[in-house]
PDB file of C-alpha atoms in Angstrom:
ATOM      1  CA  MET A 255      71.576  16.894  60.936  1.00 40.00           C
ATOM      2  CA  ALA A 256      68.829  15.068  59.109  1.00 66.00           C
ATOM      3  CA  LEU A 257      66.200  13.184  61.070  1.00 73.00           C
ATOM      4  CA  LEU A 258      65.831  10.464  58.437  1.00 74.00           C
ATOM      5  CA  PRO A 259      68.667   8.127  57.455  1.00 83.00           C
ATOM      6  CA  ARG A 260      70.472   8.632  54.189  1.00 86.00           C
ATOM      7  CA  TRP A 261      69.188   5.347  52.724  1.00 88.00           C
ATOM      8  CA  PHE A 262      65.618   6.509  53.348  1.00 86.00           C
ATOM      9  CA  GLU A 263      66.296   9.795  51.567  1.00 85.00           C
ATOM     10  CA  ALA A 264      67.643   7.828  48.575  1.00 89.00           C
ATOM     11  CA  LEU A 265      64.277   6.068  48.080  1.00 90.00           C
ATOM     12  CA  SER A 266      61.710   7.493  45.697  1.00 92.00           C
ATOM     13  CA  PHE A 267      58.871   9.505  47.209  1.00 91.00           C
ATOM     14  CA  GLN A 268      56.366   6.725  46.478  1.00 93.00           C
ATOM     15  CA  ALA A 269      58.550   4.152  48.233  1.00 93.00           C
ATOM     16  CA  GLN A 270      58.910   6.460  51.235  1.00 92.00           C
ATOM     17  CA  ILE A 271      55.131   6.766  51.596  1.00 93.00           C
ATOM     18  CA  ILE A 272      54.639   3.008  51.316  1.00 93.00           C
ATOM     19  CA  LEU A 273      57.384   2.334  53.862  1.00 93.00           C
ATOM     20  CA  PHE A 274      55.876   4.805  56.335  1.00 91.00           C
ATOM     21  CA  ALA A 275      52.405   3.270  55.894  1.00 92.00           C
ATOM     22  CA  VAL A 276      53.702  -0.290  56.299  1.00 94.00           C
ATOM     23  CA  VAL A 277      55.509   0.643  59.512  1.00 93.00           C
ATOM     24  CA  PHE A 278      53.144   3.083  61.218  1.00 93.00           C
ATOM     25  CA  ASP A 279      49.662   1.793  60.296  1.00 94.00           C
ATOM     26  CA  PRO A 280      49.903  -1.567  62.112  1.00 95.00           C
ATOM     27  CA  ILE A 281      51.479   0.106  65.133  1.00 95.00           C
ATOM     28  CA  GLY A 282      48.730   2.743  65.229  1.00 95.00           C
ATOM     29  CA  PHE A 283      45.930   0.216  64.860  1.00 96.00           C
ATOM     30  CA  ALA A 284      47.354  -2.101  67.519  1.00 96.00           C
ATOM     31  CA  ALA A 285      47.963   0.730  69.965  1.00 96.00           C
ATOM     32  CA  GLY A 286      44.470   2.143  69.439  1.00 95.00           C
ATOM     33  CA  TYR A 287      42.875  -1.298  69.720  1.00 96.00           C
ATOM     34  CA  LEU A 288      44.694  -2.089  72.948  1.00 96.00           C
ATOM     35  CA  LEU A 289      44.313   1.330  74.583  1.00 95.00           C
ATOM     36  CA  ALA A 290      40.675   1.970  73.651  1.00 94.00           C
ATOM     37  CA  PRO A 291      39.119   0.165  76.654  1.00 92.00           C
ATOM     38  CA  GLU A 292      41.156   2.417  78.965  1.00 94.00           C
ATOM     39  CA  PHE A 293      39.258   5.385  77.518  1.00 92.00           C
ATOM     40  CA  GLY A 294      35.853   3.713  77.460  1.00 94.00           C
ATOM     41  CA  VAL A 295      35.787   3.182  73.686  1.00 93.00           C
ATOM     42  CA  GLU A 296      35.120  -0.009  71.742  1.00 95.00           C
ATOM     43  CA  PRO A 297      38.402  -1.646  70.661  1.00 95.00           C
ATOM     44  CA  ILE A 298      37.635  -1.571  66.926  1.00 95.00           C
ATOM     45  CA  LEU A 299      36.834   2.129  67.132  1.00 96.00           C
ATOM     46  CA  GLY A 300      40.072   2.656  69.021  1.00 96.00           C
ATOM     47  CA  GLY A 301      41.858   0.856  66.182  1.00 95.00           C
ATOM     48  CA  ALA A 302      40.313   3.270  63.700  1.00 96.00           C
ATOM     49  CA  TYR A 303      41.418   6.227  65.824  1.00 95.00           C
ATOM     50  CA  GLY A 304      44.880   4.711  65.966  1.00 95.00           C
ATOM     51  CA  LEU A 305      44.991   4.552  62.165  1.00 94.00           C
ATOM     52  CA  VAL A 306      44.078   8.221  61.973  1.00 94.00           C
ATOM     53  CA  ILE A 307      46.862   9.138  64.387  1.00 94.00           C
ATOM     54  CA  ALA A 308      49.301   6.833  62.585  1.00 93.00           C
ATOM     55  CA  SER A 309      48.724   8.764  59.360  1.00 92.00           C
ATOM     56  CA  LEU A 310      50.370  11.833  60.913  1.00 92.00           C
ATOM     57  CA  PRO A 311      53.943  10.821  59.947  1.00 90.00           C
ATOM     58  CA  VAL A 312      52.823  10.209  56.364  1.00 91.00           C
ATOM     59  CA  THR A 313      51.149  13.621  56.308  1.00 93.00           C
ATOM     60  CA  LEU A 314      54.317  15.262  57.602  1.00 91.00           C
ATOM     61  CA  LEU A 315      56.346  13.469  54.923  1.00 89.00           C
ATOM     62  CA  VAL A 316      54.004  14.739  52.199  1.00 91.00           C
ATOM     63  CA  MET A 317      54.181  18.276  53.600  1.00 93.00           C
ATOM     64  CA  ARG A 318      57.976  18.107  53.654  1.00 89.00           C
ATOM     65  CA  GLU A 319      58.034  16.957  50.026  1.00 89.00           C
ATOM     66  CA  ALA A 320      55.625  19.723  49.024  1.00 91.00           C
ATOM     67  CA  ASN A 321      57.959  22.337  50.526  1.00 90.00           C
ATOM     68  CA  ARG A 322      60.942  21.174  48.486  1.00 83.00           C
TER      69      ARG A 322
END
């Protein structure tokens, strides 16, 4: 069973990367920005850390495409 929906698989690779970035980057930044004070970090730095973590799904997508 595939983890990604069939309509997502039908998109071109470039569209898949853009869709992942549009979805995960704002979520990662917002989560990092809001959670940073809990860890004693400035909020903007937490947002940057969140962006780094949010790039993980895009990296996994690129790795999956490279293995095809």
